[in-house]
Amino acid sequence: MTAPTADPAQAGVSALRRAVLWVPDWPVAAAVAEGVVGSHEPVAVHDSRGVLVCSAAARAEGVRQGMRRRTAQGLCPELVLLAADENRDARAFEPLVQAVEDVVAGVEVARPGVLLMAARGPARHAGGEDALAELLVGAVAEDTGAECQVGVADGLLAALLASRAGIVVPPGQGPAFLAPQDVRRLELAATTRERRAELGELTDLLRRLGLRTLGALAALAPGDVAARFGTLGLLAHRLARGGDVSVPAPRRPEQDVTVRTDLDPPAARSDVAAFAARALAEELAERLQRRGVVCGRVQVLARTEDGTELARTWRLDVAPSPADLTDRVRWQLDGWLSGRSARPPSAPLVHLELLAQEISPAGVVSDGLWGRRGRGEVQAERAALRVQGLLGAEGVLVPVLQGGRDPRTRVRLVAWGDDPVPVLRPDAPWPGRLPDPAPATLLDERRAVVVLDAAGAPVTVDGRVRLSGEPARVVDDDGSREVVGWAGPWPMWERWWGKGRRRAWLQVALSDGVAQLLALESGQWWVEGLYD
């Protein structure tokens, strides 16, 4: 389908003619491809804030993006809730990328579910841009069974929006196509959560100022945008006018930056190769920083024991962080080595190489005077990576504070290098939560103790949450200690409508200077944590 033409006098900025392939509801499609859920089930993928994406069956029941999980379950009791998993999304996307590469060369992955490619050469080969779109849709459906849409337009944002509508925007009509679109559509151009959040804050500000459409933003003078909104505002202004993320340099482009390593022993599993990938990503980011440059995309290259060479290109936001580079490399290796790919490596990997492309001076996007990481922080990260290489991915864990009612639920442990995102919202009300302060130390394995009153009788809690007597002593394997102060009890009855968990909490200060958090469950007292 071709979009209607508009007034040619509406000029934008020079931009590459792009084709974008977009898979609707990709996190749901990835879960179906991995066998996590059935294709007929109502599914919603969520994070700590709410629903990120849902299936067509869930939308038919009223579930929408951004909705709270409890609200979504109220509308659709049969709804299957899945936590967001970027590793799963990227791993399942690899077969689809390979299907597209059978038709078009030079494919770039913007993020799982979105592919970018130049349109002019492939369109001439296919017999036109509409024919190219039909060819890509058919190839993906035949090889993977996934449904996708293809859009073609001048400039990145126009091509992304064209793919959402499944249309071809005529050459030169990108600005007219973008003008009536909501300014919030700028978020589609982000390839990382951080950049998406930054663009989200910017678009909220633009709407409060009355700039509600991309055309209103494009009508402003670039100098005024730079003075008021800075570098990010200039990027948004360029996209709104139909341009690309980067501006062509008026001088000779910078040379590509390459880092490489040999894997000994060869890596047959993605978690093993991920250790080398993290070290390479750190080295690449450090080299880019030393040269004062940034890259627009990174190419991941690998070689197997039998000589097979693998390559994949990922599109990046301006000034990618080491974590962004690490994520892309780890996702790609997982896609190659997971066994889900239509053409998995025939042998373990023996060589890994990262190639930073579209190098340009960092300029105003470099770190500020106080924005650089200290040398000690960098050394600590490298030491953690070395320890993780010896002990495995779960050998170095990082605590993440999240929501919950009891102290153990409020702490989530994630592997070093993974995204420290809370699964449960920390800003939710959490009625019945144990009051502050939280214990400074949570025991890996809670210890059984006996709490006695002054008469030597065990202390219990009745149905009205009343103690049978004041706590006087705590007895454990180390002996008996006197209680010099206590507070509580606080009842906690979770999931009372089913097989819930009922506990009563008690804080005690002991004669040896130790303060403990105790929990009574099924008639037994347990030490859950220690206070400083």
Tab-separated table of N, CA, C and O in Angstrom, residues 412-473:
chain	number	residue	atom	x	y	z
A	412	ARG	N	15.987	-8.430	45.326
A	412	ARG	CA	16.133	-9.346	44.201
A	412	ARG	C	17.597	-9.419	43.818
A	412	ARG	O	18.262	-8.384	43.663
A	413	LEU	N	18.124	-10.635	43.692
A	413	LEU	CA	19.514	-10.831	43.319
A	413	LEU	C	19.606	-11.127	41.827
A	413	LEU	O	18.923	-12.020	41.322
A	414	VAL	N	20.429	-10.348	41.116
A	414	VAL	CA	20.635	-10.551	39.679
A	414	VAL	C	22.114	-10.765	39.426
A	414	VAL	O	22.974	-10.289	40.180
A	415	ALA	N	22.436	-11.497	38.381
A	415	ALA	CA	23.832	-11.758	38.031
A	415	ALA	C	24.519	-10.462	37.605
A	415	ALA	O	23.908	-9.579	36.996
A	416	TRP	N	25.775	-10.336	37.962
A	416	TRP	CA	26.561	-9.156	37.598
A	416	TRP	C	26.551	-8.967	36.086
A	416	TRP	O	26.788	-9.900	35.323
A	417	GLY	N	26.250	-7.770	35.660
A	417	GLY	CA	26.177	-7.470	34.231
A	417	GLY	C	24.783	-7.521	33.665
A	417	GLY	O	24.531	-6.956	32.600
A	418	ASP	N	23.840	-8.212	34.352
A	418	ASP	CA	22.457	-8.221	33.897
A	418	ASP	C	21.768	-6.923	34.306
A	418	ASP	O	22.255	-6.169	35.153
A	419	ASP	N	20.611	-6.681	33.727
A	419	ASP	CA	19.899	-5.438	33.978
A	419	ASP	C	19.306	-5.448	35.394
A	419	ASP	O	18.456	-6.280	35.709
A	420	PRO	N	19.747	-4.525	36.280
A	420	PRO	CA	19.227	-4.510	37.659
A	420	PRO	C	17.862	-3.838	37.747
A	420	PRO	O	17.708	-2.761	38.315
A	421	VAL	N	16.860	-4.473	37.179
A	421	VAL	CA	15.517	-3.903	37.140
A	421	VAL	C	14.634	-4.621	38.158
A	421	VAL	O	14.593	-5.852	38.181
A	422	PRO	N	13.932	-3.880	39.029
A	422	PRO	CA	13.026	-4.540	39.983
A	422	PRO	C	11.828	-5.152	39.276
A	422	PRO	O	11.269	-4.563	38.356
A	423	VAL	N	11.447	-6.355	39.683
A	423	VAL	CA	10.272	-7.003	39.123
A	423	VAL	C	8.999	-6.477	39.766
A	423	VAL	O	7.983	-6.298	39.100
A	424	LEU	N	9.060	-6.164	41.058
A	424	LEU	CA	7.919	-5.623	41.791
A	424	LEU	C	8.137	-4.136	42.021
A	424	LEU	O	9.221	-3.713	42.439
A	425	ARG	N	7.135	-3.343	41.784
A	425	ARG	CA	7.269	-1.886	41.857
A	425	ARG	C	7.594	-1.444	43.278
A	425	ARG	O	6.826	-1.685	44.214
A	426	PRO	N	8.719	-0.743	43.492
A	426	PRO	CA	9.049	-0.275	44.841
A	426	PRO	C	8.182	0.889	45.304
A	426	PRO	O	8.064	1.134	46.505
A	427	ASP	N	7.556	1.619	44.364
A	427	ASP	CA	6.741	2.774	44.744
A	427	ASP	C	5.271	2.427	44.935
A	427	ASP	O	4.449	3.310	45.177
A	428	ALA	N	4.910	1.142	44.840
A	428	ALA	CA	3.524	0.736	45.083
A	428	ALA	C	3.226	0.810	46.585
A	428	ALA	O	4.138	0.782	47.419
A	429	PRO	N	1.964	0.901	46.980
A	429	PRO	CA	1.646	1.080	48.406
A	429	PRO	C	2.004	-0.110	49.286
A	429	PRO	O	2.414	0.063	50.414
A	430	TRP	N	1.828	-1.359	48.819
A	430	TRP	CA	2.124	-2.568	49.579
A	430	TRP	C	1.502	-2.537	50.966
A	430	TRP	O	2.216	-2.469	51.984
A	431	PRO	N	0.179	-2.545	51.072
A	431	PRO	CA	-0.468	-2.526	52.396
A	431	PRO	C	-0.064	-3.746	53.219
A	431	PRO	O	0.047	-4.859	52.700
A	432	GLY	N	0.143	-3.539	54.522
A	432	GLY	CA	0.558	-4.615	55.409
A	432	GLY	C	2.043	-4.880	55.389
A	432	GLY	O	2.505	-5.842	56.002
A	433	ARG	N	2.825	-4.030	54.732
A	433	ARG	CA	4.269	-4.228	54.668
A	433	ARG	C	4.890	-4.054	56.050
A	433	ARG	O	4.454	-3.233	56.858
A	434	LEU	N	5.924	-4.832	56.330
A	434	LEU	CA	6.645	-4.713	57.583
A	434	LEU	C	7.228	-3.308	57.701
A	434	LEU	O	7.880	-2.831	56.770
A	435	PRO	N	7.022	-2.624	58.833
A	435	PRO	CA	7.498	-1.237	58.940
A	435	PRO	C	9.014	-1.143	58.958
A	435	PRO	O	9.714	-2.105	59.309
A	436	ASP	N	9.517	0.029	58.599
A	436	ASP	CA	10.957	0.287	58.641
A	436	ASP	C	11.403	0.398	60.094
A	436	ASP	O	10.582	0.675	60.984
A	437	PRO	N	12.703	0.178	60.378
A	437	PRO	CA	13.770	-0.067	59.403
A	437	PRO	C	13.840	-1.534	59.002
A	437	PRO	O	13.454	-2.408	59.773
A	438	ALA	N	14.337	-1.766	57.803
A	438	ALA	CA	14.555	-3.135	57.349
A	438	ALA	C	15.864	-3.654	57.917
A	438	ALA	O	16.783	-2.875	58.197
A	439	PRO	N	16.000	-4.946	58.147
A	439	PRO	CA	17.261	-5.494	58.668
A	439	PRO	C	18.401	-5.270	57.685
A	439	PRO	O	18.222	-5.345	56.467
A	440	ALA	N	19.586	-4.994	58.228
A	440	ALA	CA	20.748	-4.745	57.378
A	440	ALA	C	21.249	-6.028	56.730
A	440	ALA	O	21.830	-5.999	55.647
A	441	THR	N	21.024	-7.171	57.393
A	441	THR	CA	21.510	-8.451	56.884
A	441	THR	C	20.370	-9.456	56.862
A	441	THR	O	19.678	-9.639	57.870
A	442	LEU	N	20.161	-10.096	55.716
A	442	LEU	CA	19.215	-11.194	55.596
A	442	LEU	C	19.997	-12.499	55.546
A	442	LEU	O	20.958	-12.629	54.783
A	443	LEU	N	19.606	-13.464	56.350
A	443	LEU	CA	20.319	-14.735	56.405
A	443	LEU	C	20.049	-15.552	55.144
A	443	LEU	O	18.919	-15.592	54.644
A	444	ASP	N	21.084	-16.212	54.630
A	444	ASP	CA	20.899	-17.087	53.479
A	444	ASP	C	19.916	-18.203	53.813
A	444	ASP	O	19.056	-18.552	53.000
A	445	GLU	N	20.047	-18.766	55.004
A	445	GLU	CA	19.119	-19.779	55.495
A	445	GLU	C	18.663	-19.363	56.884
A	445	GLU	O	19.483	-19.199	57.793
A	446	ARG	N	17.377	-19.156	57.039
A	446	ARG	CA	16.876	-18.712	58.332
A	446	ARG	C	17.090	-19.787	59.398
A	446	ARG	O	17.061	-20.981	59.108
A	447	ARG	N	17.285	-19.347	60.660
A	447	ARG	CA	17.591	-20.245	61.764
A	447	ARG	C	16.387	-20.375	62.690
A	447	ARG	O	15.722	-19.380	63.005
A	448	ALA	N	16.111	-21.595	63.137
A	448	ALA	CA	15.022	-21.834	64.081
A	448	ALA	C	15.456	-21.442	65.489
A	448	ALA	O	16.579	-21.740	65.910
A	449	VAL	N	14.587	-20.751	66.233
A	449	VAL	CA	14.844	-20.353	67.616
A	449	VAL	C	13.581	-20.591	68.430
A	449	VAL	O	12.491	-20.837	67.884
A	450	VAL	N	13.737	-20.497	69.746
A	450	VAL	CA	12.613	-20.591	70.677
A	450	VAL	C	12.543	-19.277	71.447
A	450	VAL	O	13.560	-18.806	71.974
A	451	VAL	N	11.351	-18.680	71.507
A	451	VAL	CA	11.130	-17.437	72.242
A	451	VAL	C	10.336	-17.784	73.505
A	451	VAL	O	9.243	-18.373	73.416
A	452	LEU	N	10.893	-17.425	74.669
A	452	LEU	CA	10.275	-17.748	75.958
A	452	LEU	C	9.871	-16.481	76.684
A	452	LEU	O	10.511	-15.425	76.522
A	453	ASP	N	8.823	-16.583	77.505
A	453	ASP	CA	8.449	-15.451	78.350
A	453	ASP	C	9.156	-15.574	79.697
A	453	ASP	O	9.994	-16.468	79.915
A	454	ALA	N	8.820	-14.693	80.645
A	454	ALA	CA	9.506	-14.661	81.936
A	454	ALA	C	9.301	-15.944	82.723
A	454	ALA	O	10.154	-16.335	83.547
A	455	ALA	N	8.195	-16.642	82.494
A	455	ALA	CA	7.922	-17.888	83.207
A	455	ALA	C	8.542	-19.100	82.522
A	455	ALA	O	8.377	-20.224	83.003
A	456	GLY	N	9.219	-18.903	81.406
A	456	GLY	CA	9.833	-20.003	80.690
A	456	GLY	C	8.917	-20.702	79.721
A	456	GLY	O	9.275	-21.750	79.172
A	457	ALA	N	7.703	-20.147	79.489
A	457	ALA	CA	6.756	-20.740	78.554
A	457	ALA	C	6.998	-20.200	77.146
A	457	ALA	O	7.356	-19.027	76.978
A	458	PRO	N	6.801	-21.026	76.116
A	458	PRO	CA	6.971	-20.528	74.745
A	458	PRO	C	5.983	-19.401	74.433
A	458	PRO	O	4.820	-19.465	74.811
A	459	VAL	N	6.475	-18.385	73.743
A	459	VAL	CA	5.641	-17.254	73.342
A	459	VAL	C	4.947	-17.603	72.030
A	459	VAL	O	5.587	-18.031	71.064
A	460	THR	N	3.630	-17.423	71.998
A	460	THR	CA	2.848	-17.674	70.792
A	460	THR	C	2.046	-16.424	70.449
A	460	THR	O	2.021	-15.453	71.205
A	461	VAL	N	1.382	-16.462	69.295
A	461	VAL	CA	0.535	-15.365	68.842
A	461	VAL	C	-0.834	-15.949	68.519
A	461	VAL	O	-0.931	-16.930	67.770
A	462	ASP	N	-1.898	-15.339	69.074
A	462	ASP	CA	-3.241	-15.875	68.849
A	462	ASP	C	-3.865	-15.273	67.601
A	462	ASP	O	-3.238	-14.481	66.878
A	463	GLY	N	-5.122	-15.633	67.342
A	463	GLY	CA	-5.804	-15.173	66.144
A	463	GLY	C	-6.038	-13.687	66.100
A	463	GLY	O	-6.262	-13.116	65.024
A	464	ARG	N	-6.006	-13.005	67.244
A	464	ARG	CA	-6.156	-11.543	67.286
A	464	ARG	C	-4.808	-10.835	67.315
A	464	ARG	O	-4.723	-9.659	67.658
A	465	VAL	N	-3.761	-11.587	66.960
A	465	VAL	CA	-2.391	-11.059	66.885
A	465	VAL	C	-1.961	-10.507	68.248
A	465	VAL	O	-1.434	-9.388	68.351
A	466	ARG	N	-2.204	-11.274	69.302
A	466	ARG	CA	-1.766	-10.905	70.640
A	466	ARG	C	-0.753	-11.934	71.130
A	466	ARG	O	-0.945	-13.143	70.961
A	467	LEU	N	0.334	-11.452	71.740
A	467	LEU	CA	1.349	-12.344	72.288
A	467	LEU	C	0.821	-13.022	73.546
A	467	LEU	O	0.105	-12.410	74.356
A	468	SER	N	1.213	-14.295	73.720
A	468	SER	CA	0.804	-15.006	74.934
A	468	SER	C	1.550	-14.499	76.159
A	468	SER	O	1.111	-14.717	77.297
A	469	GLY	N	2.661	-13.818	75.949
A	469	GLY	CA	3.437	-13.232	77.029
A	469	GLY	C	4.551	-12.385	76.458
A	469	GLY	O	4.909	-12.488	75.280
A	470	GLU	N	5.134	-11.510	77.283
A	470	GLU	CA	6.216	-10.663	76.808
A	470	GLU	C	7.475	-11.496	76.579
A	470	GLU	O	7.860	-12.289	77.450
A	471	PRO	N	8.140	-11.320	75.433
A	471	PRO	CA	9.371	-12.071	75.182
A	471	PRO	C	10.442	-11.724	76.218
A	471	PRO	O	10.708	-10.535	76.479
A	472	ALA	N	11.038	-12.762	76.825
A	472	ALA	CA	12.077	-12.557	77.833
A	472	ALA	C	13.409	-13.165	77.435
A	472	ALA	O	14.469	-12.622	77.770
A	473	ARG	N	13.379	-14.276	76.695
A	473	ARG	CA	14.626	-14.936	76.291
A	473	ARG	C	14.456	-15.528	74.890
A	473	ARG	O	13.350	-15.913	74.495
